[in-house]
Short mmCIF file of C-alpha atoms (C1' of nucleotides) in Angstrom, two decimals:
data_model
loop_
_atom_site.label_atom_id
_atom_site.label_comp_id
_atom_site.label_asym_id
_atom_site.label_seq_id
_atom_site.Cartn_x
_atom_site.Cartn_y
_atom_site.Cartn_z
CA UNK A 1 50.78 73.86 55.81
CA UNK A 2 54.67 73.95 55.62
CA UNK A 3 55.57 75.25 51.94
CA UNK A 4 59.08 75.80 52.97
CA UNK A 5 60.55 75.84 49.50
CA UNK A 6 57.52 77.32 47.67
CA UNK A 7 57.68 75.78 44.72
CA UNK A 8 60.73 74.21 43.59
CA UNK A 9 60.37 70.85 46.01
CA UNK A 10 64.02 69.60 48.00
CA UNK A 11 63.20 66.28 46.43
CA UNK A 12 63.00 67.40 42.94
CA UNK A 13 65.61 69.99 43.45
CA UNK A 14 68.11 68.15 43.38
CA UNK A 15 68.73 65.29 40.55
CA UNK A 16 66.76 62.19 41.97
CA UNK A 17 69.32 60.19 40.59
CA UNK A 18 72.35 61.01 42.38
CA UNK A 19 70.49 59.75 45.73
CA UNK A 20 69.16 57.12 43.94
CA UNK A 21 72.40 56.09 43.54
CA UNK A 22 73.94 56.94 46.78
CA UNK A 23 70.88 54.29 48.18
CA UNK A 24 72.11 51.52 45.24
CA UNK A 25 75.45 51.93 46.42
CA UNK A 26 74.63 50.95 50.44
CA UNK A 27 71.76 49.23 50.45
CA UNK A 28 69.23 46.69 48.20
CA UNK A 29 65.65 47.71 47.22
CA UNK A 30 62.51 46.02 47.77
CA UNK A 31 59.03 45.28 46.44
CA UNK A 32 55.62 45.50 48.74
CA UNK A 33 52.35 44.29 48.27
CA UNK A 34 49.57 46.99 49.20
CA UNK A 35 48.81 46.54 53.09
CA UNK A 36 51.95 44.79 53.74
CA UNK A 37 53.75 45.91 56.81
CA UNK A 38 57.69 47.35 55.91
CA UNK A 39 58.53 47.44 59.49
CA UNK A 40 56.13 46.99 62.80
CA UNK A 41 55.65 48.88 65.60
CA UNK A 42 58.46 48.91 68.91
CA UNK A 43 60.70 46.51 66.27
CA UNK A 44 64.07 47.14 66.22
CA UNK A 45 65.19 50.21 63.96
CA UNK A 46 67.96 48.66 61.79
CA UNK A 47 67.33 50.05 57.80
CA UNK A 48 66.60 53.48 56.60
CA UNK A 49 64.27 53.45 53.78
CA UNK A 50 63.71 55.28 50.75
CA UNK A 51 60.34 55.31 48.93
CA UNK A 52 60.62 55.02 44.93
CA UNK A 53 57.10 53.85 43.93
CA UNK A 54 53.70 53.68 45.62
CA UNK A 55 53.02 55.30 49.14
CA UNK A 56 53.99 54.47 52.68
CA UNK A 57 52.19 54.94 55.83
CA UNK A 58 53.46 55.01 59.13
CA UNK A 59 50.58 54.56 61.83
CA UNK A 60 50.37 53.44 65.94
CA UNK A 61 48.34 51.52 67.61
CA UNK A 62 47.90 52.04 71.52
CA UNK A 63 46.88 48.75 73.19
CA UNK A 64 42.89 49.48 73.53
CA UNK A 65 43.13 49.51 69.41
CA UNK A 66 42.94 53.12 68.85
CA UNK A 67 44.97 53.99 65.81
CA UNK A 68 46.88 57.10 65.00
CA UNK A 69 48.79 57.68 61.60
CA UNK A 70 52.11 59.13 61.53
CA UNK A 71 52.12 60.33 58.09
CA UNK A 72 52.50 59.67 54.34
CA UNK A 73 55.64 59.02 52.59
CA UNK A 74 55.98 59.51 48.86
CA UNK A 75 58.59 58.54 46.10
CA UNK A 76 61.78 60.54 46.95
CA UNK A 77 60.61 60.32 50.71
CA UNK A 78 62.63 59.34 53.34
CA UNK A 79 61.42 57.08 56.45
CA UNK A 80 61.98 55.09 59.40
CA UNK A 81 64.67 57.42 60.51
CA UNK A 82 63.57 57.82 64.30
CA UNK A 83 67.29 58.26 65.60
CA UNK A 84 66.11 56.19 68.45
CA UNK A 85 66.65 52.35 68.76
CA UNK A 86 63.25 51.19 67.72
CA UNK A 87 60.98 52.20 65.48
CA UNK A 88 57.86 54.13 67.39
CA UNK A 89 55.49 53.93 64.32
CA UNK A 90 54.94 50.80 62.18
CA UNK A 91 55.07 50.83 58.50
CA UNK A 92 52.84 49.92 55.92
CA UNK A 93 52.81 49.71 52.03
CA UNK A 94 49.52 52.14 51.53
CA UNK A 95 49.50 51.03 47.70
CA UNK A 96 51.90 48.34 45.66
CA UNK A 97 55.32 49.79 46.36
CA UNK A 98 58.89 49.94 46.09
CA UNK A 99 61.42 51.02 48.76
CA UNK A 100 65.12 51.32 48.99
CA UNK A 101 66.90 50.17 52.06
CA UNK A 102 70.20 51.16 53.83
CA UNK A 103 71.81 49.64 56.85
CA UNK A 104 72.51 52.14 59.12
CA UNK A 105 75.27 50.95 60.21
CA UNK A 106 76.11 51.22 56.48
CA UNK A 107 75.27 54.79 56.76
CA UNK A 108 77.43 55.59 59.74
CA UNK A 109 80.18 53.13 58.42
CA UNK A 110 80.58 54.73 55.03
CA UNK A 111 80.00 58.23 56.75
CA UNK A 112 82.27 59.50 53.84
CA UNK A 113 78.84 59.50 51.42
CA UNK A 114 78.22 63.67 52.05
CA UNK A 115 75.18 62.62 49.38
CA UNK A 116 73.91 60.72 51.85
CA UNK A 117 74.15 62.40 54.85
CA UNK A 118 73.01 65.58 53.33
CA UNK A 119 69.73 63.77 52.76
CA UNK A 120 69.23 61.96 56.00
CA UNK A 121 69.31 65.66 57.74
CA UNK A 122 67.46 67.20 55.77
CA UNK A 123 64.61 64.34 55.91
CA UNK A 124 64.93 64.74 59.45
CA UNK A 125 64.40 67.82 59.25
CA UNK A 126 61.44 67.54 57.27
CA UNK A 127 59.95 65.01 59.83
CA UNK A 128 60.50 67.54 62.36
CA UNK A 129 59.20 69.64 60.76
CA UNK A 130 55.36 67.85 59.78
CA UNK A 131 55.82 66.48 63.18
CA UNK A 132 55.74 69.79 64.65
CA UNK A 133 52.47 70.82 62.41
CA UNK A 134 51.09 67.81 62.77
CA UNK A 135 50.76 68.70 66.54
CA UNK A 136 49.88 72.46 66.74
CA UNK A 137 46.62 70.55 63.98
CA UNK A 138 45.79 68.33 66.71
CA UNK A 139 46.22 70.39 69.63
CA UNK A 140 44.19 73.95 67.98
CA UNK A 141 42.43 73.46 65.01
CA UNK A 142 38.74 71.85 64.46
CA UNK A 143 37.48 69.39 61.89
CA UNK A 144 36.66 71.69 59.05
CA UNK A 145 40.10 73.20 59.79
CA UNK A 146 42.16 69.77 59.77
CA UNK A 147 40.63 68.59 56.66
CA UNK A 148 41.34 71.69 55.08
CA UNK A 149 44.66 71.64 55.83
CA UNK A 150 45.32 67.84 54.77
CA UNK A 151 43.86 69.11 51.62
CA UNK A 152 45.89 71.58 51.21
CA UNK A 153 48.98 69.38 52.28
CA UNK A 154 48.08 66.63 49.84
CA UNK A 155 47.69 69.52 46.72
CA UNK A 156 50.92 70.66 47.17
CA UNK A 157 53.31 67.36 46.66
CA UNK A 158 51.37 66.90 43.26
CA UNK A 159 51.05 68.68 40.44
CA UNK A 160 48.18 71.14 40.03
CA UNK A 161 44.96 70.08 38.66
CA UNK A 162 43.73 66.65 39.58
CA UNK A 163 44.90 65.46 43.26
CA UNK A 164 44.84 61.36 43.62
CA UNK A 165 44.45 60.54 47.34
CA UNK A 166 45.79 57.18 47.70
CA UNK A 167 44.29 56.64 51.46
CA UNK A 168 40.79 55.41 52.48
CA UNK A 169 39.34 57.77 54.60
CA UNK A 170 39.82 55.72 57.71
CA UNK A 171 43.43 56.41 57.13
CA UNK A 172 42.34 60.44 56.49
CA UNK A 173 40.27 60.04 59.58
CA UNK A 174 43.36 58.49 61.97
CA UNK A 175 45.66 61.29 60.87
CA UNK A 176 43.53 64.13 61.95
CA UNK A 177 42.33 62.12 64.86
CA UNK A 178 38.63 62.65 63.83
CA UNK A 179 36.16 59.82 63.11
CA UNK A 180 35.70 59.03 59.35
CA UNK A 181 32.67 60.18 59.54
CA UNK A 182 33.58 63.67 60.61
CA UNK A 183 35.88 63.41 58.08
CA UNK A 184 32.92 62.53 54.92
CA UNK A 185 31.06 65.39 56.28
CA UNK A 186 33.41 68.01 56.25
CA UNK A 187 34.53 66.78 52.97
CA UNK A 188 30.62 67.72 51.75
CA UNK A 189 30.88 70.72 53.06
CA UNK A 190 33.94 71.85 51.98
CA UNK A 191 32.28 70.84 48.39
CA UNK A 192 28.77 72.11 48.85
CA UNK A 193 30.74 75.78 49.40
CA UNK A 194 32.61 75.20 46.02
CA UNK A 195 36.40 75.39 47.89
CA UNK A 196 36.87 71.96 46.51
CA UNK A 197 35.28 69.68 44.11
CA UNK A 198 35.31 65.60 44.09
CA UNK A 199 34.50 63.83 40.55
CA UNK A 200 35.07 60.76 42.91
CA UNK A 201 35.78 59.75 46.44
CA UNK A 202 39.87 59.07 45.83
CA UNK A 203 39.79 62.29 43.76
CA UNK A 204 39.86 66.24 44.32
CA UNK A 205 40.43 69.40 42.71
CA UNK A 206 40.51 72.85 44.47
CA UNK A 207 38.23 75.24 43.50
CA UNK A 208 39.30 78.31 45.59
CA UNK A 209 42.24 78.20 46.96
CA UNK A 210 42.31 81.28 49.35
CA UNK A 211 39.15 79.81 50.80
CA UNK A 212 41.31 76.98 51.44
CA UNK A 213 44.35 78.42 52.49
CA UNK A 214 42.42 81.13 55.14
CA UNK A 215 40.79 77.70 56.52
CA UNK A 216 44.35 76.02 56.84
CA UNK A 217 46.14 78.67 58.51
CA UNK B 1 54.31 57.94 78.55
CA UNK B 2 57.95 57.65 77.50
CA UNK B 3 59.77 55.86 80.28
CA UNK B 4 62.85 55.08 77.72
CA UNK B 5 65.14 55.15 80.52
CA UNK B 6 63.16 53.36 83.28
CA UNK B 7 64.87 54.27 86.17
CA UNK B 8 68.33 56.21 85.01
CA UNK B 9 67.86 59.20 83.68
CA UNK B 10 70.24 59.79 80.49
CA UNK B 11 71.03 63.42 82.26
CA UNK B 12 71.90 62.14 85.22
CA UNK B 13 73.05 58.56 83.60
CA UNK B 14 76.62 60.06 82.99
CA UNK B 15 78.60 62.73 84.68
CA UNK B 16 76.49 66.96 83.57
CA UNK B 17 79.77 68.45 84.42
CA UNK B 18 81.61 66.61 81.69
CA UNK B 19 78.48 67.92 79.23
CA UNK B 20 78.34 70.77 80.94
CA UNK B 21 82.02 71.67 80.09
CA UNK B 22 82.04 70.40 76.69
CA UNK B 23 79.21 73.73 75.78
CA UNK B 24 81.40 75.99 77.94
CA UNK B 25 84.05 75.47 75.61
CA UNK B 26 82.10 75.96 72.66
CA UNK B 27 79.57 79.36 73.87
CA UNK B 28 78.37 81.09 76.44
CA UNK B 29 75.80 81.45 79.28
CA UNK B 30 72.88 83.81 80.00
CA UNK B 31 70.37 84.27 82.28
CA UNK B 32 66.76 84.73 81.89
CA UNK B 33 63.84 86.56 84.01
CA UNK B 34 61.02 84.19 84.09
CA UNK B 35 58.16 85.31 81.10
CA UNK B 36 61.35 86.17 79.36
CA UNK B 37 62.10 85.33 75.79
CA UNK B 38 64.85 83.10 74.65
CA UNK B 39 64.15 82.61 71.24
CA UNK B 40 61.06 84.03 69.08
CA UNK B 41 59.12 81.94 66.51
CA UNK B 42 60.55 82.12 63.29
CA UNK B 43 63.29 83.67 64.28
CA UNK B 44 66.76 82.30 62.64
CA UNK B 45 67.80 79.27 64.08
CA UNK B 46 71.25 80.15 65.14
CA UNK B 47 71.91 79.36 68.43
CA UNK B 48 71.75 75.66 70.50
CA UNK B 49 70.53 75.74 74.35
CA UNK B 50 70.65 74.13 77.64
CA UNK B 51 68.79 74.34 80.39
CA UNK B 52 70.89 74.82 83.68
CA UNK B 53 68.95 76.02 86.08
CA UNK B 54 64.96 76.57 85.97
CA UNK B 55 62.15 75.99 83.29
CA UNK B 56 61.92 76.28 79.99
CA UNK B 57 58.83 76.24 77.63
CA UNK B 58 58.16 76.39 73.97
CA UNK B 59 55.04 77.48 72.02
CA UNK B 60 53.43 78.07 68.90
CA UNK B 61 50.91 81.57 68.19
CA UNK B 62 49.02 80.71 65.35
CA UNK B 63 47.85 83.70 63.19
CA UNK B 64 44.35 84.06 65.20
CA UNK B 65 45.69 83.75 68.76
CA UNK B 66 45.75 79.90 69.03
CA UNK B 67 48.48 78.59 71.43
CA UNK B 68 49.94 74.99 71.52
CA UNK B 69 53.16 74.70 73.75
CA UNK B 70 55.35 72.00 72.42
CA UNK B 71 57.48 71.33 75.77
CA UNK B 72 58.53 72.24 78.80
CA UNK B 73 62.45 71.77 79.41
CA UNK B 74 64.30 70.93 82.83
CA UNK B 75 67.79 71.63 83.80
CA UNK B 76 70.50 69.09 81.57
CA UNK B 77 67.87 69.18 78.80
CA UNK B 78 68.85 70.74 75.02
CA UNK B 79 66.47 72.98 73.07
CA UNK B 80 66.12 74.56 70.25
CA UNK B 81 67.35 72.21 68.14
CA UNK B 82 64.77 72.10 65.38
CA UNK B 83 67.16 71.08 61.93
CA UNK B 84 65.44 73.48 60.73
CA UNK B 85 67.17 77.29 59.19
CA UNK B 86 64.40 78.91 61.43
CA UNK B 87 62.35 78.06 64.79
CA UNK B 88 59.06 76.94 64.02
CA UNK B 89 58.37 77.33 68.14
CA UNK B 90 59.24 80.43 70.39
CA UNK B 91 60.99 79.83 73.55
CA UNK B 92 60.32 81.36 76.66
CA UNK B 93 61.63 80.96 80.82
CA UNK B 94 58.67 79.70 82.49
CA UNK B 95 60.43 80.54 85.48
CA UNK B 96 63.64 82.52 86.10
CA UNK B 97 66.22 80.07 84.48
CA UNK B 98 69.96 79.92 83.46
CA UNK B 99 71.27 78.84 79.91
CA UNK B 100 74.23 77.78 78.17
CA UNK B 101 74.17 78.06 74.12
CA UNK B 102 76.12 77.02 71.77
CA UNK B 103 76.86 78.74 68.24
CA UNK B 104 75.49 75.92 65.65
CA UNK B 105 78.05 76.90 63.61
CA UNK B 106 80.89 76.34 66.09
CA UNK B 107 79.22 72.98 66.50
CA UNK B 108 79.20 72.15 62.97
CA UNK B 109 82.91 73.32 63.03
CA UNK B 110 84.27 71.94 66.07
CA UNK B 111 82.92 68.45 64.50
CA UNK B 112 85.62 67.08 66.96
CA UNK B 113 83.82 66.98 70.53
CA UNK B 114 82.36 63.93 70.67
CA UNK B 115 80.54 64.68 73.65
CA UNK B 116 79.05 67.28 72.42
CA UNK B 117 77.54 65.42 69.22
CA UNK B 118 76.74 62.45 70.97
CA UNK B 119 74.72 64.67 73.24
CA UNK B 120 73.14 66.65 70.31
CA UNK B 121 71.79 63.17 68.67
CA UNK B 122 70.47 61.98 72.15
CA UNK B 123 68.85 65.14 72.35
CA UNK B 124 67.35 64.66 68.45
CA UNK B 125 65.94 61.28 69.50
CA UNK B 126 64.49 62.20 73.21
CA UNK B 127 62.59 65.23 70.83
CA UNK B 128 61.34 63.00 68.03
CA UNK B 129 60.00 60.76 70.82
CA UNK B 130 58.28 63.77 72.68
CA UNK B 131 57.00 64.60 69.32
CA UNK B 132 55.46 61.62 68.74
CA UNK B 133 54.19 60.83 71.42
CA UNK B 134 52.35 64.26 71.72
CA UNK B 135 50.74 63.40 68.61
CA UNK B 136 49.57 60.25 69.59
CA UNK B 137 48.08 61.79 72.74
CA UNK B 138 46.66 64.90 70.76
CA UNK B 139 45.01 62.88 68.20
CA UNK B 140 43.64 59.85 70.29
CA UNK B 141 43.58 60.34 73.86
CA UNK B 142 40.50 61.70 76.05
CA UNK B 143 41.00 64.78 78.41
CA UNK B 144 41.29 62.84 81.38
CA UNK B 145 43.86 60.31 79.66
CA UNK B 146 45.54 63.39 78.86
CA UNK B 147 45.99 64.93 82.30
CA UNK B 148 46.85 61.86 83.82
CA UNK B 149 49.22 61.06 81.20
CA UNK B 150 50.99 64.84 81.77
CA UNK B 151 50.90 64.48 85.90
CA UNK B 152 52.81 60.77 85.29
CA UNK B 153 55.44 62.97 82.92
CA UNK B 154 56.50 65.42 85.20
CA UNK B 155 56.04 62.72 88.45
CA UNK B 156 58.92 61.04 86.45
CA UNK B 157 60.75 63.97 85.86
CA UNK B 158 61.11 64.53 89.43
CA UNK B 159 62.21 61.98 92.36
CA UNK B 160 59.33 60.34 93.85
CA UNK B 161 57.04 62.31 96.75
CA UNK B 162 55.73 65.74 96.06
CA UNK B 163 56.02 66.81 92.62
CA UNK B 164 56.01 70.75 91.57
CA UNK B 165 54.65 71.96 88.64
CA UNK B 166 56.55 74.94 87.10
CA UNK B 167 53.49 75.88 85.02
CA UNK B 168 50.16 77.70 85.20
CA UNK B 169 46.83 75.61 84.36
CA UNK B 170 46.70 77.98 81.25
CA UNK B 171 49.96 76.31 79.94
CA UNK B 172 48.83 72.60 81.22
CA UNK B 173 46.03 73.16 78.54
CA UNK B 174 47.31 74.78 75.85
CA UNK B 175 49.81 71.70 75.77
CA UNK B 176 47.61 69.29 75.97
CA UNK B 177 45.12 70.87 73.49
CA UNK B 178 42.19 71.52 75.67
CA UNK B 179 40.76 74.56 78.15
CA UNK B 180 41.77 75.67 81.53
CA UNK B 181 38.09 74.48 82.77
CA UNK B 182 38.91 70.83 81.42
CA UNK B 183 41.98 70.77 82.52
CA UNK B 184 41.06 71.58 86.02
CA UNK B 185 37.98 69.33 85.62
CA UNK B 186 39.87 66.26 85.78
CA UNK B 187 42.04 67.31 88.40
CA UNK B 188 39.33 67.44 90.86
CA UNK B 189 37.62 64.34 88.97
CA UNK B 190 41.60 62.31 89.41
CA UNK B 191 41.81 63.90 93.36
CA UNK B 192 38.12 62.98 94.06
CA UNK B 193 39.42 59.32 93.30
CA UNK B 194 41.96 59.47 95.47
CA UNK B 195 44.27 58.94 92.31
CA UNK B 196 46.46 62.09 93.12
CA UNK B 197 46.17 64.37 95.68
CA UNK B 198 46.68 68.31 95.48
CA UNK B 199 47.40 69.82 98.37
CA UNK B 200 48.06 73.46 96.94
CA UNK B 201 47.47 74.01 93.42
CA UNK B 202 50.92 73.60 92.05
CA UNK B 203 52.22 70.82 93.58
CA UNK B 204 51.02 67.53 93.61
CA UNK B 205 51.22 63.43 94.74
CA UNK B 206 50.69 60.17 93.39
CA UNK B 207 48.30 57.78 95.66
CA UNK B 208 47.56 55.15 92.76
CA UNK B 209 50.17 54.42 90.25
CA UNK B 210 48.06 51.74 88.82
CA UNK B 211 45.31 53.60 88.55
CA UNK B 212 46.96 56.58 87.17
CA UNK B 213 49.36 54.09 84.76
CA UNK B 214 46.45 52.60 83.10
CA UNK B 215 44.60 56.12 82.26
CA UNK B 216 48.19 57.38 80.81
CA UNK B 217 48.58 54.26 78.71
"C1'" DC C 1 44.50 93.78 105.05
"C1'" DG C 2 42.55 95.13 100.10
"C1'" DG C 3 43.63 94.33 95.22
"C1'" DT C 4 44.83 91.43 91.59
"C1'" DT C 5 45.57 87.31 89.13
"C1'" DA C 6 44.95 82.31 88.91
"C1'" DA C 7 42.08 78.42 89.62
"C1'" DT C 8 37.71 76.15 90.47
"C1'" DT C 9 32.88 75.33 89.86
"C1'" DG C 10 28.27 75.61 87.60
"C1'" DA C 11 25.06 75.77 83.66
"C1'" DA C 12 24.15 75.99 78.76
"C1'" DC C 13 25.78 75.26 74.41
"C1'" DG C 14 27.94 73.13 70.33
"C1'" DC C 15 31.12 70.33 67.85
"C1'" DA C 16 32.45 65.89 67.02
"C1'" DT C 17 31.18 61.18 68.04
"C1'" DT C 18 28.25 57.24 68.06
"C1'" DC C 19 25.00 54.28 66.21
"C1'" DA C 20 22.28 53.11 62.42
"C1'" DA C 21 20.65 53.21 57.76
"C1'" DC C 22 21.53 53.97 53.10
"C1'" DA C 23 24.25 54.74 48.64
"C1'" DC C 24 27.91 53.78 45.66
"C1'" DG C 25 31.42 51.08 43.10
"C1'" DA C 26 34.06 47.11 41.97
"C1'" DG C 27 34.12 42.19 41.38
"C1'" DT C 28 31.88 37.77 40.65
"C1'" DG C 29 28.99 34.53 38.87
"C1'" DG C 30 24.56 33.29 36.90
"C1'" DC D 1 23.74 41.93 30.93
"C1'" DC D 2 21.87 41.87 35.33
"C1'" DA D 3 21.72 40.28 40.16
"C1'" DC D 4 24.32 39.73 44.17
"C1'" DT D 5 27.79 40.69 47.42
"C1'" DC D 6 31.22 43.03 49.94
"C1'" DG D 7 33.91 46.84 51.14
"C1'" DT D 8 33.91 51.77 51.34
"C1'" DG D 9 31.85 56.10 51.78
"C1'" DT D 10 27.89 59.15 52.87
"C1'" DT D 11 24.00 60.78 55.44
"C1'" DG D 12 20.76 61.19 59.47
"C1'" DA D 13 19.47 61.41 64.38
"C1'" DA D 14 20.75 61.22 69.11
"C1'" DT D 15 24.19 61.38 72.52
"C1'" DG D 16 28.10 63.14 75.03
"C1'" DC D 17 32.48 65.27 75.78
"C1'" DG D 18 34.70 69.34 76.00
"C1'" DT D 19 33.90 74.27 75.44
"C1'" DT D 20 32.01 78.67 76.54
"C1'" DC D 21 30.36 82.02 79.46
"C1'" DA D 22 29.64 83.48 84.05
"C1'" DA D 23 30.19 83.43 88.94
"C1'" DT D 24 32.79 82.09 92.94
"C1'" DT D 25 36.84 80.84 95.49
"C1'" DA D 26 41.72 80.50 96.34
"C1'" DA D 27 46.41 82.10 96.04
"C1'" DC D 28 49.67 85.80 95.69
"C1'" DC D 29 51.66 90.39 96.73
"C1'" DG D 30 51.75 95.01 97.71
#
DNA sequence: CGGTTAATTGAACGCATTCAACACGAGTGG
DNA sequence: CCACTCGTGTTGAATGCGTTCAATTAACCG
């Protein structure tokens, strides 16, 4: 998908602990229970948050109760920094997590904390960024293509080997707008041609990975 | 879709000769012939526009011939501003149009104008919403909630009556993510309700907001 | 006027969805 | 330890929405 810094990730590229700090200095931290909503949908966008443990969701729901997912945040990740006055996209813990928080009127108080601001444009920058793929996946590219690519997506901010996926495939399903369904099925047939292999349903490994790539163009 | 701004416009909400100064200080103007390119994709993100007179669109080639336009861009409306070292989406005058740019650096630099920055956030937001949206409407909506959802976009773009529509069918699909055929498919399907009536091919009116309202939701 | 491109319409096809049944895995309690 | 249940995921068959391919019509421009 992206792979704008090919190996050497902006989160990790930096010591983790300097923005850890940065967050401590402004803001308080918080613990949420798997499922739990962080922030809803059309509420007021007051905090900037920080993922340190677990994984975050963002997701909409229009009012006939179709659902689309925003995207998944990881530890280091940055989110719920729409600059606009409400939050567009609720929040949800995806597993057991933790999550700093910032006032942003801290942020733009205390604008002296370059640390901080560094961060905040470059995670909007990021967001642009997936936001930007995210649409050209929806707009052009089929099933088989949009799983491919989430594959591919989901290899890259873990280590090699072993790939956890920490979302049911409803939630796989509502970020490629496809059914799950479509989703299991192209999943088995991504298998049954040996570009990926699944030990177990929350679990991958990629067997080819040109096959994969070519397919996530 | 959006409606942020219900009635007001934020272009029009505060003097676009006081904006419209502030980038004259800063950089320069140019004019484009309609098919023109402003900006190709991936090409170094140097420079910050505004539309002053005509139409501006963006789009995306993916490797096989794929198109998805991201936007289309009226006069008083910034592009190009992607966070980004590089433009992910090309840029092109849809019709013959006038620009004003801005060096990034020299905005970066001239931190000062306040106008200018407050503009360039505004902008930010209005993009991530567009962005969001678009995904939302990519990933969940039906063809014809699509093209009813795109004709109530550029009816609010424009004051009430007749509205004109810059683009070609062609670019109508390959923003919404579907065909030419489709897209013209539920043009005669919304006229043959009396929803919206076309009396040449590129200009069009609203008979039932309602109607049309409720399929954009 | 022709000549050319853009847009509409029709018919057949195919990909993804829908609806339904089945399999798997994790907990729970006998 | 096994039986039972419930949530989650997979598989199958039928349907339908949007696409594809082809033909026709409308708009544009010399």
């Amino acid at each position: 998908m992206t792979l704008a810094y090919p190996m050497s990730d902006p989160r990790t590229a930096r010591p983790a602990t300097a923005l850890t700090q940065a967050f401590e200095r402004h803001g308080g931290r918080q613990a949420f229970a798997r499922d739990e909503e962080i922030y809803a949908q059309d509420q007021e966008a007051e905090l900037l948050y920080r993922v340190v443990r677990g994984v975050v969701r963002t997701s909409r729901l229009t009012v006939d109760g179709r659902r689309q997912v925003g995207d998944f945040y990881y530890p280091g990740d940055l989110f719920g920094l729409e600059p606009g006055p409400d939050h567009r996209f609720a929040a949800e813990a995806l597993t057991d997590c933790e999550v700093q928080l910032v006032r942003r009127s801290a942020v733009r108080a205390f604008a002296g904390d370059a640390e901080l601001d560094r961060a905040i444009l470059e995670a909007t920058r990021q967001e642009m960024e997936r936001l930007q793929d995210h649409v050209v996946m929806l707009g052009r590219k089929s099933a088989r293509e949009r799983v491919a690519c989430f594959l591919m997506a989901m290899a890259e901010r873990q280590a090699d080997g072993q790939v956890e996926l920490p979302m049911s495939r409803q939630d796989m399903a509502d970020y490629l707008g496809l059914t799950i369904e479509t989703v299991s099925r192209m999943l088995t047939q991504l298998q049954g041609e040996s570009i990926v292999e699944f030990p177990s349903t929350r679990r991958f490994q990629i067997r080819k990975w040109t096959a994969l790539e070519a397919l996530a163009a």
